[in-house]
Amino acid sequence: MSVNYGSKRLVVGAHYGLRDWLSQMVTGVLMALFTLLVLAQLIFTKGAIGYAKWAGIFSSQWMKALTFAMIIALLYHAWVGIREILTDYAKPMSVRLSLQVFFIVWLVGCTGWAIQVLWRV
């Protein structure tokens, strides 16, 4: 007896392994490169580390745009990780859904706050 999965195969739920793994790796590498960029700017800038130095690093438009992209990458990176943890450990659907809604609201709130701080600099 043969089983034909073909194009009628239905994949639902948390079975997005390669896509999630790849998104975690790409966003993680991008955030690591961004961190190295900020550290390099801190190391090669003269003077004491204070608010003026930080504001100077993040005051240019290209740095604000890059930081905005990293904030969005961090949001997505965190959401994929939280979703995977909840899928593995929060078995009752009502508990999982409640926690997912809580974390979505929390992550969007943190993202909005981070963007607001960024554009004030």
PDB file of C-alpha atoms in Angstrom, residues 63-103:
ATOM      1  CA  MET A  63      22.306  54.758  12.203  1.00  0.00           C
ATOM      2  CA  LYS A  64      18.691  55.440  13.172  1.00  0.00           C
ATOM      3  CA  ALA A  65      17.492  53.450  10.162  1.00  0.00           C
ATOM      4  CA  LEU A  66      19.864  50.590  10.952  1.00  0.00           C
ATOM      5  CA  THR A  67      18.834  50.613  14.608  1.00  0.00           C
ATOM      6  CA  PHE A  68      15.159  50.618  13.604  1.00  0.00           C
ATOM      7  CA  ALA A  69      15.804  47.542  11.440  1.00  0.00           C
ATOM      8  CA  MET A  70      17.565  45.858  14.352  1.00  0.00           C
ATOM      9  CA  ILE A  71      14.676  46.608  16.705  1.00  0.00           C
ATOM     10  CA  ILE A  72      12.282  44.962  14.251  1.00  0.00           C
ATOM     11  CA  ALA A  73      14.695  42.017  13.841  1.00  0.00           C
ATOM     12  CA  LEU A  74      14.848  41.672  17.632  1.00  0.00           C
ATOM     13  CA  LEU A  75      11.039  41.707  17.821  1.00  0.00           C
ATOM     14  CA  TYR A  76      10.780  38.916  15.251  1.00  0.00           C
ATOM     15  CA  HIS A  77      13.664  36.946  16.796  1.00  0.00           C
ATOM     16  CA  ALA A  78      12.060  37.117  20.238  1.00  0.00           C
ATOM     17  CA  TRP A  79       8.602  36.223  18.922  1.00  0.00           C
ATOM     18  CA  VAL A  80       9.841  33.112  17.100  1.00  0.00           C
ATOM     19  CA  GLY A  81      11.680  31.960  20.215  1.00  0.00           C
ATOM     20  CA  ILE A  82       8.749  32.607  22.543  1.00  0.00           C
ATOM     21  CA  ARG A  83       6.314  30.925  20.147  1.00  0.00           C
ATOM     22  CA  GLU A  84       8.515  27.819  19.976  1.00  0.00           C
ATOM     23  CA  ILE A  85       8.858  27.642  23.763  1.00  0.00           C
ATOM     24  CA  LEU A  86       5.112  28.040  24.258  1.00  0.00           C
ATOM     25  CA  THR A  87       4.377  25.422  21.597  1.00  0.00           C
ATOM     26  CA  ASP A  88       6.659  22.948  23.353  1.00  0.00           C
ATOM     27  CA  TYR A  89       5.717  23.596  26.984  1.00  0.00           C
ATOM     28  CA  ALA A  90       2.244  25.191  27.169  1.00  0.00           C
ATOM     29  CA  LYS A  91       0.086  22.229  26.204  1.00  0.00           C
ATOM     30  CA  PRO A  92      -3.468  23.411  26.964  1.00  0.00           C
ATOM     31  CA  MET A  93      -4.590  25.532  24.016  1.00  0.00           C
ATOM     32  CA  SER A  94      -6.240  28.171  26.229  1.00  0.00           C
ATOM     33  CA  VAL A  95      -3.051  28.684  28.258  1.00  0.00           C
ATOM     34  CA  ARG A  96      -0.907  28.834  25.110  1.00  0.00           C
ATOM     35  CA  LEU A  97      -3.237  31.328  23.400  1.00  0.00           C
ATOM     36  CA  SER A  98      -3.403  33.531  26.497  1.00  0.00           C
ATOM     37  CA  LEU A  99       0.365  33.568  26.847  1.00  0.00           C
ATOM     38  CA  GLN A 100       0.847  34.240  23.142  1.00  0.00           C
ATOM     39  CA  VAL A 101      -1.509  37.234  23.285  1.00  0.00           C
ATOM     40  CA  PHE A 102       0.279  38.514  26.391  1.00  0.00           C
ATOM     41  CA  PHE A 103       3.711  38.201  24.757  1.00  0.00           C
TER      42      PHE A 103
END
